PDB file of C-alpha atoms and ligand atoms in Angstrom:
ATOM      1  CA  UNK A   1     131.856 118.279 129.927  1.00  0.00           C
ATOM      2  CA  UNK A   2     128.128 117.584 130.317  1.00  0.00           C
ATOM      3  CA  UNK A   3     126.018 116.508 127.369  1.00  0.00           C
ATOM      4  CA  UNK A   4     124.503 119.954 126.712  1.00  0.00           C
ATOM      5  CA  UNK A   5     127.952 121.552 126.548  1.00  0.00           C
ATOM      6  CA  UNK A   6     129.209 118.707 124.382  1.00  0.00           C
ATOM      7  CA  UNK A   7     126.339 119.249 121.946  1.00  0.00           C
ATOM      8  CA  UNK A   8     126.964 123.006 121.842  1.00  0.00           C
ATOM      9  CA  UNK A   9     130.616 122.298 121.140  1.00  0.00           C
ATOM     10  CA  UNK A  10     129.776 119.792 118.390  1.00  0.00           C
ATOM     11  CA  UNK A  11     127.488 122.247 116.609  1.00  0.00           C
ATOM     12  CA  UNK A  12     130.055 125.047 117.015  1.00  0.00           C
ATOM     13  CA  UNK A  13     132.843 122.856 115.650  1.00  0.00           C
ATOM     14  CA  UNK A  14     130.950 121.104 112.841  1.00  0.00           C
ATOM     15  CA  UNK A  15     127.608 122.874 112.420  1.00  0.00           C
ATOM     16  CA  UNK A  16     128.786 124.862 109.418  1.00  0.00           C
ATOM     17  CA  UNK A  17     129.754 121.671 107.595  1.00  0.00           C
ATOM     18  CA  UNK A  18     127.775 121.026 104.435  1.00  0.00           C
ATOM     19  CA  UNK A  19     124.644 118.914 104.715  1.00  0.00           C
ATOM     20  CA  UNK A  20     125.615 116.320 102.163  1.00  0.00           C
ATOM     21  CA  UNK A  21     124.644 117.425  98.682  1.00  0.00           C
ATOM     22  CA  UNK A  22     122.134 120.007  99.974  1.00  0.00           C
ATOM     23  CA  UNK A  23     122.173 123.796  99.997  1.00  0.00           C
ATOM     24  CA  UNK A  24     122.033 124.211 103.795  1.00  0.00           C
ATOM     25  CA  UNK A  25     124.630 123.539 106.516  1.00  0.00           C
ATOM     26  CA  UNK A  26     124.318 120.895 109.250  1.00  0.00           C
ATOM     27  CA  UNK A  27     123.244 123.464 111.853  1.00  0.00           C
ATOM     28  CA  UNK A  28     120.666 125.055 109.525  1.00  0.00           C
ATOM     29  CA  UNK A  29     119.243 121.625 108.765  1.00  0.00           C
ATOM     30  CA  UNK A  30     119.115 120.657 112.460  1.00  0.00           C
ATOM     31  CA  UNK A  31     117.473 123.939 113.506  1.00  0.00           C
ATOM     32  CA  UNK A  32     114.920 123.797 110.689  1.00  0.00           C
ATOM     33  CA  UNK A  33     114.042 120.199 111.620  1.00  0.00           C
ATOM     34  CA  UNK A  34     113.557 121.186 115.262  1.00  0.00           C
ATOM     35  CA  UNK A  35     111.455 124.224 114.289  1.00  0.00           C
ATOM     36  CA  UNK A  36     109.142 122.029 112.195  1.00  0.00           C
ATOM     37  CA  UNK A  37     108.774 119.622 115.121  1.00  0.00           C
ATOM     38  CA  UNK A  38     107.982 122.458 117.506  1.00  0.00           C
ATOM     39  CA  UNK A  39     105.499 124.076 115.087  1.00  0.00           C
ATOM     40  CA  UNK A  40     103.665 120.759 114.820  1.00  0.00           C
ATOM     41  CA  UNK A  41     103.064 120.753 118.583  1.00  0.00           C
ATOM     42  CA  UNK A  42     105.230 117.691 119.176  1.00  0.00           C
ATOM     43  CA  UNK A  43     106.320 116.568 122.628  1.00  0.00           C
ATOM     44  CA  UNK A  44     109.711 117.736 123.872  1.00  0.00           C
ATOM     45  CA  UNK A  45     111.591 114.449 123.249  1.00  0.00           C
ATOM     46  CA  UNK A  46     110.561 114.462 119.580  1.00  0.00           C
ATOM     47  CA  UNK A  47     111.635 118.100 119.179  1.00  0.00           C
ATOM     48  CA  UNK A  48     115.014 117.128 120.668  1.00  0.00           C
ATOM     49  CA  UNK A  49     115.154 114.081 118.368  1.00  0.00           C
ATOM     50  CA  UNK A  50     114.509 116.338 115.364  1.00  0.00           C
ATOM     51  CA  UNK A  51     117.291 118.694 116.461  1.00  0.00           C
ATOM     52  CA  UNK A  52     119.767 115.855 117.030  1.00  0.00           C
ATOM     53  CA  UNK A  53     118.741 113.362 114.339  1.00  0.00           C
ATOM     54  CA  UNK A  54     121.932 113.894 112.326  1.00  0.00           C
ATOM     55  CA  UNK A  55     124.325 114.221 115.268  1.00  0.00           C
ATOM     56  CA  UNK A  56     125.996 111.072 113.943  1.00  0.00           C
ATOM     57  CA  UNK A  57     127.268 113.148 111.018  1.00  0.00           C
ATOM     58  CA  UNK A  58     128.918 115.549 113.463  1.00  0.00           C
ATOM     59  CA  UNK A  59     130.397 112.676 115.485  1.00  0.00           C
ATOM     60  CA  UNK A  60     131.818 110.312 112.959  1.00  0.00           C
ATOM     61  CA  UNK A  61     133.957 112.828 111.113  1.00  0.00           C
ATOM     62  CA  UNK A  62     133.843 111.056 107.784  1.00  0.00           C
ATOM     63  CA  UNK A  63     133.620 114.419 106.059  1.00  0.00           C
ATOM     64  CA  UNK A  64     131.415 115.707 103.290  1.00  0.00           C
ATOM     65  CA  UNK A  65     129.790 113.861 100.424  1.00  0.00           C
ATOM     66  CA  UNK A  66     129.795 110.431 102.014  1.00  0.00           C
ATOM     67  CA  UNK A  67     127.035 109.229  99.690  1.00  0.00           C
ATOM     68  CA  UNK A  68     128.793 110.413  96.552  1.00  0.00           C
ATOM     69  CA  UNK A  69     131.852 108.447  97.651  1.00  0.00           C
ATOM     70  CA  UNK A  70     129.725 105.319  97.907  1.00  0.00           C
ATOM     71  CA  UNK A  71     130.064 104.902 101.673  1.00  0.00           C
ATOM     72  CA  UNK A  72     127.059 104.514 103.925  1.00  0.00           C
ATOM     73  CA  UNK A  73     128.241 106.232 107.119  1.00  0.00           C
ATOM     74  CA  UNK A  74     125.404 104.632 109.168  1.00  0.00           C
ATOM     75  CA  UNK A  75     125.033 108.021 110.820  1.00  0.00           C
ATOM     76  CA  UNK A  76     121.691 107.075 112.396  1.00  0.00           C
ATOM     77  CA  UNK A  77     123.386 104.272 114.356  1.00  0.00           C
ATOM     78  CA  UNK A  78     126.423 106.349 115.272  1.00  0.00           C
ATOM     79  CA  UNK A  79     124.088 109.063 116.555  1.00  0.00           C
ATOM     80  CA  UNK A  80     121.776 106.725 118.423  1.00  0.00           C
ATOM     81  CA  UNK A  81     124.616 104.894 120.152  1.00  0.00           C
ATOM     82  CA  UNK A  82     126.049 108.136 121.433  1.00  0.00           C
ATOM     83  CA  UNK A  83     122.679 109.641 122.416  1.00  0.00           C
ATOM     84  CA  UNK A  84     121.581 106.495 124.262  1.00  0.00           C
ATOM     85  CA  UNK A  85     123.964 107.255 127.137  1.00  0.00           C
ATOM     86  CA  UNK A  86     122.155 110.551 127.795  1.00  0.00           C
ATOM     87  CA  UNK A  87     118.574 110.384 126.496  1.00  0.00           C
ATOM     88  CA  UNK A  88     115.507 108.117 126.736  1.00  0.00           C
ATOM     89  CA  UNK A  89     114.258 106.048 123.812  1.00  0.00           C
ATOM     90  CA  UNK A  90     111.622 108.689 122.968  1.00  0.00           C
ATOM     91  CA  UNK A  91     114.616 110.710 121.731  1.00  0.00           C
ATOM     92  CA  UNK A  92     116.929 107.961 120.521  1.00  0.00           C
ATOM     93  CA  UNK A  93     114.509 105.660 118.681  1.00  0.00           C
ATOM     94  CA  UNK A  94     113.233 108.241 116.162  1.00  0.00           C
ATOM     95  CA  UNK A  95     116.901 109.124 115.528  1.00  0.00           C
ATOM     96  CA  UNK A  96     117.839 105.489 114.987  1.00  0.00           C
ATOM     97  CA  UNK A  97     114.836 104.902 112.717  1.00  0.00           C
ATOM     98  CA  UNK A  98     114.907 108.044 110.583  1.00  0.00           C
ATOM     99  CA  UNK A  99     116.785 106.379 107.730  1.00  0.00           C
ATOM    100  CA  UNK A 100     114.608 103.261 107.936  1.00  0.00           C
ATOM    101  CA  UNK A 101     111.611 105.622 107.757  1.00  0.00           C
ATOM    102  CA  UNK A 102     112.776 106.766 104.334  1.00  0.00           C
ATOM    103  CA  UNK A 103     112.961 103.155 103.165  1.00  0.00           C
ATOM    104  CA  UNK A 104     109.543 102.582 104.788  1.00  0.00           C
ATOM    105  CA  UNK A 105     107.906 105.535 103.023  1.00  0.00           C
ATOM    106  CA  UNK A 106     109.391 104.499  99.677  1.00  0.00           C
ATOM    107  CA  UNK A 107     107.565 101.175 100.122  1.00  0.00           C
ATOM    108  CA  UNK A 108     104.252 102.547 101.443  1.00  0.00           C
ATOM    109  CA  UNK A 109     103.739 105.993  99.873  1.00  0.00           C
ATOM    110  CA  UNK A 110     103.747 105.827  96.054  1.00  0.00           C
ATOM    111  CA  UNK A 111     104.537 109.543  95.697  1.00  0.00           C
ATOM    112  CA  UNK A 112     107.240 109.735  98.339  1.00  0.00           C
ATOM    113  CA  UNK A 113     110.326 108.651  96.385  1.00  0.00           C
ATOM    114  CA  UNK A 114     109.806 111.356  93.745  1.00  0.00           C
ATOM    115  CA  UNK A 115     109.835 114.045  96.478  1.00  0.00           C
ATOM    116  CA  UNK A 116     113.349 113.118  97.643  1.00  0.00           C
ATOM    117  CA  UNK A 117     116.245 115.353  96.701  1.00  0.00           C
ATOM    118  CA  UNK A 118     118.856 113.879  94.314  1.00  0.00           C
ATOM    119  CA  UNK A 119     121.307 113.412  97.220  1.00  0.00           C
ATOM    120  CA  UNK A 120     118.667 111.609  99.260  1.00  0.00           C
ATOM    121  CA  UNK A 121     117.711 109.359  96.342  1.00  0.00           C
ATOM    122  CA  UNK A 122     121.366 108.473  95.893  1.00  0.00           C
ATOM    123  CA  UNK A 123     121.896 107.628  99.564  1.00  0.00           C
ATOM    124  CA  UNK A 124     118.699 105.524  99.537  1.00  0.00           C
ATOM    125  CA  UNK A 125     120.440 102.978  97.316  1.00  0.00           C
ATOM    126  CA  UNK A 126     123.318 102.702  99.791  1.00  0.00           C
ATOM    127  CA  UNK A 127     120.814 102.386 102.645  1.00  0.00           C
ATOM    128  CA  UNK A 128     119.129  99.351 101.098  1.00  0.00           C
ATOM    129  CA  UNK A 129     116.403 100.799  98.856  1.00  0.00           C
ATOM    130  CA  UNK A 130     112.702 100.483  99.678  1.00  0.00           C
ATOM    131  CA  UNK A 131     111.569  98.069 102.418  1.00  0.00           C
ATOM    132  CA  UNK A 132     110.231  94.591 101.739  1.00  0.00           C
ATOM    133  CA  UNK A 133     106.739  93.779 103.126  1.00  0.00           C
ATOM    134  CA  UNK A 134     108.368  91.929 106.043  1.00  0.00           C
ATOM    135  CA  UNK A 135     110.544  94.923 106.810  1.00  0.00           C
ATOM    136  CA  UNK A 136     107.450  97.176 106.708  1.00  0.00           C
ATOM    137  CA  UNK A 137     105.713  94.955 109.282  1.00  0.00           C
ATOM    138  CA  UNK A 138     108.804  94.903 111.487  1.00  0.00           C
ATOM    139  CA  UNK A 139     109.103  98.685 111.288  1.00  0.00           C
ATOM    140  CA  UNK A 140     105.472  99.209 112.340  1.00  0.00           C
ATOM    141  CA  UNK A 141     106.067  96.964 115.362  1.00  0.00           C
ATOM    142  CA  UNK A 142     108.406  99.558 116.874  1.00  0.00           C
ATOM    143  CA  UNK A 143     106.513 101.809 119.324  1.00  0.00           C
ATOM    144  CA  UNK A 144     108.264 104.875 117.916  1.00  0.00           C
ATOM    145  CA  UNK A 145     107.692 104.206 114.221  1.00  0.00           C
ATOM    146  CA  UNK A 146     105.169 107.019 113.766  1.00  0.00           C
ATOM    147  CA  UNK A 147     107.508 109.509 115.413  1.00  0.00           C
ATOM    148  CA  UNK A 148     110.255 108.299 113.086  1.00  0.00           C
ATOM    149  CA  UNK A 149     108.009 108.910 110.056  1.00  0.00           C
ATOM    150  CA  UNK A 150     107.171 112.424 111.319  1.00  0.00           C
ATOM    151  CA  UNK A 151     110.861 113.111 111.802  1.00  0.00           C
ATOM    152  CA  UNK A 152     111.524 111.828 108.290  1.00  0.00           C
ATOM    153  CA  UNK A 153     109.120 114.320 106.714  1.00  0.00           C
ATOM    154  CA  UNK A 154     110.697 117.187 108.660  1.00  0.00           C
ATOM    155  CA  UNK A 155     114.157 115.923 107.679  1.00  0.00           C
ATOM    156  CA  UNK A 156     113.144 116.015 103.999  1.00  0.00           C
ATOM    157  CA  UNK A 157     111.699 119.529 104.334  1.00  0.00           C
ATOM    158  CA  UNK A 158     114.411 121.177 106.449  1.00  0.00           C
ATOM    159  CA  UNK A 159     116.561 122.298 103.531  1.00  0.00           C
ATOM    160  CA  UNK A 160     115.371 125.851 102.898  1.00  0.00           C
ATOM    161  CA  UNK A 161     118.088 128.405 102.131  1.00  0.00           C
ATOM    162  CA  UNK A 162     118.224 131.353 104.579  1.00  0.00           C
ATOM    163  CA  UNK A 163     115.078 130.379 106.505  1.00  0.00           C
ATOM    164  CA  UNK A 164     114.717 132.313 109.798  1.00  0.00           C
ATOM    165  CA  UNK A 165     114.362 129.825 112.673  1.00  0.00           C
ATOM    166  CA  UNK A 166     115.116 129.932 116.422  1.00  0.00           C
ATOM    167  CA  UNK A 167     118.813 129.415 117.350  1.00  0.00           C
ATOM    168  CA  UNK A 168     120.315 126.401 119.131  1.00  0.00           C
ATOM    169  CA  UNK A 169     120.021 128.246 122.441  1.00  0.00           C
ATOM    170  CA  UNK A 170     116.217 128.146 122.133  1.00  0.00           C
ATOM    171  CA  UNK A 171     116.315 124.340 122.480  1.00  0.00           C
ATOM    172  CA  UNK A 172     118.821 124.013 125.331  1.00  0.00           C
ATOM    173  CA  UNK A 173     116.120 123.886 128.064  1.00  0.00           C
ATOM    174  CA  UNK A 174     114.326 121.097 126.151  1.00  0.00           C
ATOM    175  CA  UNK A 175     117.575 119.150 125.790  1.00  0.00           C
ATOM    176  CA  UNK A 176     118.313 119.650 129.488  1.00  0.00           C
ATOM    177  CA  UNK A 177     114.815 118.477 130.449  1.00  0.00           C
ATOM    178  CA  UNK A 178     115.148 115.291 128.395  1.00  0.00           C
ATOM    179  CA  UNK A 179     118.582 114.541 129.877  1.00  0.00           C
ATOM    180  CA  UNK A 180     117.241 114.928 133.385  1.00  0.00           C
ATOM    181  CA  UNK A 181     114.357 112.571 132.725  1.00  0.00           C
ATOM    182  CA  UNK A 182     116.788 109.993 131.401  1.00  0.00           C
ATOM    183  CA  UNK A 183     119.004 110.268 134.487  1.00  0.00           C
ATOM    184  CA  UNK A 184     116.014 109.964 136.863  1.00  0.00           C
ATOM    185  CA  UNK A 185     114.770 106.819 135.153  1.00  0.00           C
ATOM    186  CA  UNK A 186     117.622 105.137 133.305  1.00  0.00           C
ATOM    187  CA  UNK A 187     116.549 102.647 130.629  1.00  0.00           C
TER     188      UNK A 187
HETATM  189 FE1   FE Q   1     118.759 114.922 108.164  1.00  0.00          FE
END
């Protein structure tokens, strides 16, 4: 099965799973994130990153309410490791960094932490809390840190009940295009 079919299968099999502690499902959250990225005029790899940023949740099968059970599923690393075989770093790095971006914004934006949902505030503690100044500097040294911060804001916003957004099918050409680029110039 190629990567596009695998992704379709993953969303079909697990997309209706709850998005931990939130009112929307995994597929609703993914599609809303991608729609926000597209509306912002982002490049294709970042739209694909927004769509797939939580694919680690679909892959690792640890079930619902990981944070409330006190386990950090490291879904950003699970997702990035799997995506790396198929996509360039313009897709995989924002995915890998989207949890760090939360810790980054908690350290650099005084109003940010209060905007997080209760579930996201709870998982923040498991993820290490806000960044230290050294961690902030290290984060800003990554060429994709600003994309990761953009993705983070969309991630935090993409939780609207019954929002009308384009379906998964709308993004398949973008996914395909990013896969092809990766296979032409492997990293
Ligand atoms: Fe998310």
